[in-house]
């Protein structure tokens, strides 16, 4: 039972540290040009969802725009709404990296992998910007996990 409690405390601490590092000073960075384009498209989707249900812009898939359109109703500031999508996608990446480390090696290695992702400069930067990159990273991480599960089943 003690290890179960210690594991839960670790998960809570890593999650709290993740959200502290990503949400603290979320509006410190000035708006990036791509962020403004993505937020503008998300505002168009939020205004007329059926018209923009099936579209492709600049070769990018619309999942980020759709998720961002959902968060525009929650936050008053569109920039914070867009960046929140990236923060949540980065959290999904953190969980996925832990699961991959646990599956390939052990739970201890999963913890180390999660801590490594937590301080990775790429993740620290892109998980705080309203860009497609963090969602793309999350999808890639979970795709690797699913491929590992399929390879294990074969």
mmCIF file with all atom_site columns, N, CA, C and O in Angstrom, residues 89-108:
data_model
loop_
_atom_site.group_PDB
_atom_site.id
_atom_site.type_symbol
_atom_site.label_atom_id
_atom_site.label_alt_id
_atom_site.label_comp_id
_atom_site.label_asym_id
_atom_site.label_entity_id
_atom_site.label_seq_id
_atom_site.pdbx_PDB_ins_code
_atom_site.Cartn_x
_atom_site.Cartn_y
_atom_site.Cartn_z
_atom_site.occupancy
_atom_site.B_iso_or_equiv
_atom_site.pdbx_formal_charge
_atom_site.auth_seq_id
_atom_site.auth_comp_id
_atom_site.auth_asym_id
_atom_site.auth_atom_id
_atom_site.pdbx_PDB_model_num
ATOM 1  N N  . UNK A 1 89  ? -2.506 19.460 -24.483 1.00 0.00 ? 89  UNK A N  1
ATOM 2  C CA . UNK A 1 89  ? -1.876 18.494 -25.383 1.00 0.00 ? 89  UNK A CA 1
ATOM 3  C C  . UNK A 1 89  ? -0.511 18.069 -24.849 1.00 0.00 ? 89  UNK A C  1
ATOM 4  O O  . UNK A 1 89  ? -0.138 16.893 -24.939 1.00 0.00 ? 89  UNK A O  1
ATOM 5  N N  . UNK A 1 90  ? 0.222  18.997 -24.282 1.00 0.00 ? 90  UNK A N  1
ATOM 6  C CA . UNK A 1 90  ? 1.506  18.654 -23.679 1.00 0.00 ? 90  UNK A CA 1
ATOM 7  C C  . UNK A 1 90  ? 1.348  17.731 -22.490 1.00 0.00 ? 90  UNK A C  1
ATOM 8  O O  . UNK A 1 90  ? 2.168  16.837 -22.260 1.00 0.00 ? 90  UNK A O  1
ATOM 9  N N  . UNK A 1 91  ? 0.281  17.925 -21.727 1.00 0.00 ? 91  UNK A N  1
ATOM 10 C CA . UNK A 1 91  ? 0.015  17.019 -20.604 1.00 0.00 ? 91  UNK A CA 1
ATOM 11 C C  . UNK A 1 91  ? -0.294 15.615 -21.112 1.00 0.00 ? 91  UNK A C  1
ATOM 12 O O  . UNK A 1 91  ? 0.137  14.623 -20.511 1.00 0.00 ? 91  UNK A O  1
ATOM 13 N N  . UNK A 1 92  ? -1.010 15.523 -22.227 1.00 0.00 ? 92  UNK A N  1
ATOM 14 C CA . UNK A 1 92  ? -1.259 14.214 -22.837 1.00 0.00 ? 92  UNK A CA 1
ATOM 15 C C  . UNK A 1 92  ? 0.057  13.577 -23.277 1.00 0.00 ? 92  UNK A C  1
ATOM 16 O O  . UNK A 1 92  ? 0.244  12.360 -23.134 1.00 0.00 ? 92  UNK A O  1
ATOM 17 N N  . UNK A 1 93  ? 0.985  14.385 -23.781 1.00 0.00 ? 93  UNK A N  1
ATOM 18 C CA . UNK A 1 93  ? 2.310  13.876 -24.153 1.00 0.00 ? 93  UNK A CA 1
ATOM 19 C C  . UNK A 1 93  ? 3.060  13.369 -22.929 1.00 0.00 ? 93  UNK A C  1
ATOM 20 O O  . UNK A 1 93  ? 3.714  12.325 -22.986 1.00 0.00 ? 93  UNK A O  1
ATOM 21 N N  . UNK A 1 94  ? 2.976  14.112 -21.838 1.00 0.00 ? 94  UNK A N  1
ATOM 22 C CA . UNK A 1 94  ? 3.644  13.698 -20.598 1.00 0.00 ? 94  UNK A CA 1
ATOM 23 C C  . UNK A 1 94  ? 3.145  12.331 -20.141 1.00 0.00 ? 94  UNK A C  1
ATOM 24 O O  . UNK A 1 94  ? 3.945  11.451 -19.809 1.00 0.00 ? 94  UNK A O  1
ATOM 25 N N  . UNK A 1 95  ? 1.846  12.134 -20.151 1.00 0.00 ? 95  UNK A N  1
ATOM 26 C CA . UNK A 1 95  ? 1.274  10.848 -19.754 1.00 0.00 ? 95  UNK A CA 1
ATOM 27 C C  . UNK A 1 95  ? 1.703  9.756  -20.722 1.00 0.00 ? 95  UNK A C  1
ATOM 28 O O  . UNK A 1 95  ? 2.061  8.645  -20.312 1.00 0.00 ? 95  UNK A O  1
ATOM 29 N N  . UNK A 1 96  ? 1.696  10.071 -22.029 1.00 0.00 ? 96  UNK A N  1
ATOM 30 C CA . UNK A 1 96  ? 2.107  9.094  -23.023 1.00 0.00 ? 96  UNK A CA 1
ATOM 31 C C  . UNK A 1 96  ? 3.569  8.695  -22.895 1.00 0.00 ? 96  UNK A C  1
ATOM 32 O O  . UNK A 1 96  ? 3.912  7.518  -23.032 1.00 0.00 ? 96  UNK A O  1
ATOM 33 N N  . UNK A 1 97  ? 4.432  9.652  -22.616 1.00 0.00 ? 97  UNK A N  1
ATOM 34 C CA . UNK A 1 97  ? 5.855  9.350  -22.440 1.00 0.00 ? 97  UNK A CA 1
ATOM 35 C C  . UNK A 1 97  ? 6.053  8.450  -21.217 1.00 0.00 ? 97  UNK A C  1
ATOM 36 O O  . UNK A 1 97  ? 6.852  7.499  -21.257 1.00 0.00 ? 97  UNK A O  1
ATOM 37 N N  . UNK A 1 98  ? 5.316  8.719  -20.157 1.00 0.00 ? 98  UNK A N  1
ATOM 38 C CA . UNK A 1 98  ? 5.384  7.850  -18.983 1.00 0.00 ? 98  UNK A CA 1
ATOM 39 C C  . UNK A 1 98  ? 4.954  6.427  -19.339 1.00 0.00 ? 98  UNK A C  1
ATOM 40 O O  . UNK A 1 98  ? 5.610  5.459  -18.967 1.00 0.00 ? 98  UNK A O  1
ATOM 41 N N  . UNK A 1 99  ? 3.843  6.318  -20.065 1.00 0.00 ? 99  UNK A N  1
ATOM 42 C CA . UNK A 1 99  ? 3.317  4.992  -20.410 1.00 0.00 ? 99  UNK A CA 1
ATOM 43 C C  . UNK A 1 99  ? 4.275  4.225  -21.322 1.00 0.00 ? 99  UNK A C  1
ATOM 44 O O  . UNK A 1 99  ? 4.425  3.012  -21.184 1.00 0.00 ? 99  UNK A O  1
ATOM 45 N N  . UNK A 1 100 ? 4.929  4.931  -22.247 1.00 0.00 ? 100 UNK A N  1
ATOM 46 C CA . UNK A 1 100 ? 5.896  4.263  -23.124 1.00 0.00 ? 100 UNK A CA 1
ATOM 47 C C  . UNK A 1 100 ? 7.092  3.769  -22.313 1.00 0.00 ? 100 UNK A C  1
ATOM 48 O O  . UNK A 1 100 ? 7.546  2.639  -22.477 1.00 0.00 ? 100 UNK A O  1
ATOM 49 N N  . UNK A 1 101 ? 7.622  4.615  -21.421 1.00 0.00 ? 101 UNK A N  1
ATOM 50 C CA . UNK A 1 101 ? 8.742  4.190  -20.578 1.00 0.00 ? 101 UNK A CA 1
ATOM 51 C C  . UNK A 1 101 ? 8.385  3.014  -19.700 1.00 0.00 ? 101 UNK A C  1
ATOM 52 O O  . UNK A 1 101 ? 9.173  2.082  -19.524 1.00 0.00 ? 101 UNK A O  1
ATOM 53 N N  . UNK A 1 102 ? 7.192  3.029  -19.166 1.00 0.00 ? 102 UNK A N  1
ATOM 54 C CA . UNK A 1 102 ? 6.722  1.920  -18.316 1.00 0.00 ? 102 UNK A CA 1
ATOM 55 C C  . UNK A 1 102 ? 6.565  0.643  -19.129 1.00 0.00 ? 102 UNK A C  1
ATOM 56 O O  . UNK A 1 102 ? 6.940  -0.436 -18.674 1.00 0.00 ? 102 UNK A O  1
ATOM 57 N N  . UNK A 1 103 ? 6.033  0.764  -20.333 1.00 0.00 ? 103 UNK A N  1
ATOM 58 C CA . UNK A 1 103 ? 5.810  -0.416 -21.172 1.00 0.00 ? 103 UNK A CA 1
ATOM 59 C C  . UNK A 1 103 ? 7.129  -1.015 -21.659 1.00 0.00 ? 103 UNK A C  1
ATOM 60 O O  . UNK A 1 103 ? 7.291  -2.226 -21.673 1.00 0.00 ? 103 UNK A O  1
ATOM 61 N N  . UNK A 1 104 ? 8.070  -0.176 -22.049 1.00 0.00 ? 104 UNK A N  1
ATOM 62 C CA . UNK A 1 104 ? 9.321  -0.687 -22.602 1.00 0.00 ? 104 UNK A CA 1
ATOM 63 C C  . UNK A 1 104 ? 10.267 -1.215 -21.527 1.00 0.00 ? 104 UNK A C  1
ATOM 64 O O  . UNK A 1 104 ? 10.972 -2.196 -21.754 1.00 0.00 ? 104 UNK A O  1
ATOM 65 N N  . UNK A 1 105 ? 10.299 -0.548 -20.385 1.00 0.00 ? 105 UNK A N  1
ATOM 66 C CA . UNK A 1 105 ? 11.276 -0.925 -19.371 1.00 0.00 ? 105 UNK A CA 1
ATOM 67 C C  . UNK A 1 105 ? 10.613 -1.229 -18.039 1.00 0.00 ? 105 UNK A C  1
ATOM 68 O O  . UNK A 1 105 ? 10.419 -2.376 -17.694 1.00 0.00 ? 105 UNK A O  1
ATOM 69 N N  . UNK A 1 106 ? 10.308 -0.218 -17.270 1.00 0.00 ? 106 UNK A N  1
ATOM 70 C CA . UNK A 1 106 ? 9.685  -0.427 -15.963 1.00 0.00 ? 106 UNK A CA 1
ATOM 71 C C  . UNK A 1 106 ? 9.000  0.867  -15.540 1.00 0.00 ? 106 UNK A C  1
ATOM 72 O O  . UNK A 1 106 ? 9.130  1.902  -16.200 1.00 0.00 ? 106 UNK A O  1
ATOM 73 N N  . UNK A 1 107 ? 8.292  0.785  -14.429 1.00 0.00 ? 107 UNK A N  1
ATOM 74 C CA . UNK A 1 107 ? 7.608  1.971  -13.929 1.00 0.00 ? 107 UNK A CA 1
ATOM 75 C C  . UNK A 1 107 ? 8.607  3.056  -13.536 1.00 0.00 ? 107 UNK A C  1
ATOM 76 O O  . UNK A 1 107 ? 8.366  4.244  -13.760 1.00 0.00 ? 107 UNK A O  1
ATOM 77 N N  . UNK A 1 108 ? 9.724  2.648  -12.992 1.00 0.00 ? 108 UNK A N  1
ATOM 78 C CA . UNK A 1 108 ? 10.768 3.608  -12.625 1.00 0.00 ? 108 UNK A CA 1
ATOM 79 C C  . UNK A 1 108 ? 11.269 4.359  -13.856 1.00 0.00 ? 108 UNK A C  1
ATOM 80 O O  . UNK A 1 108 ? 11.453 5.583  -13.818 1.00 0.00 ? 108 UNK A O  1
#
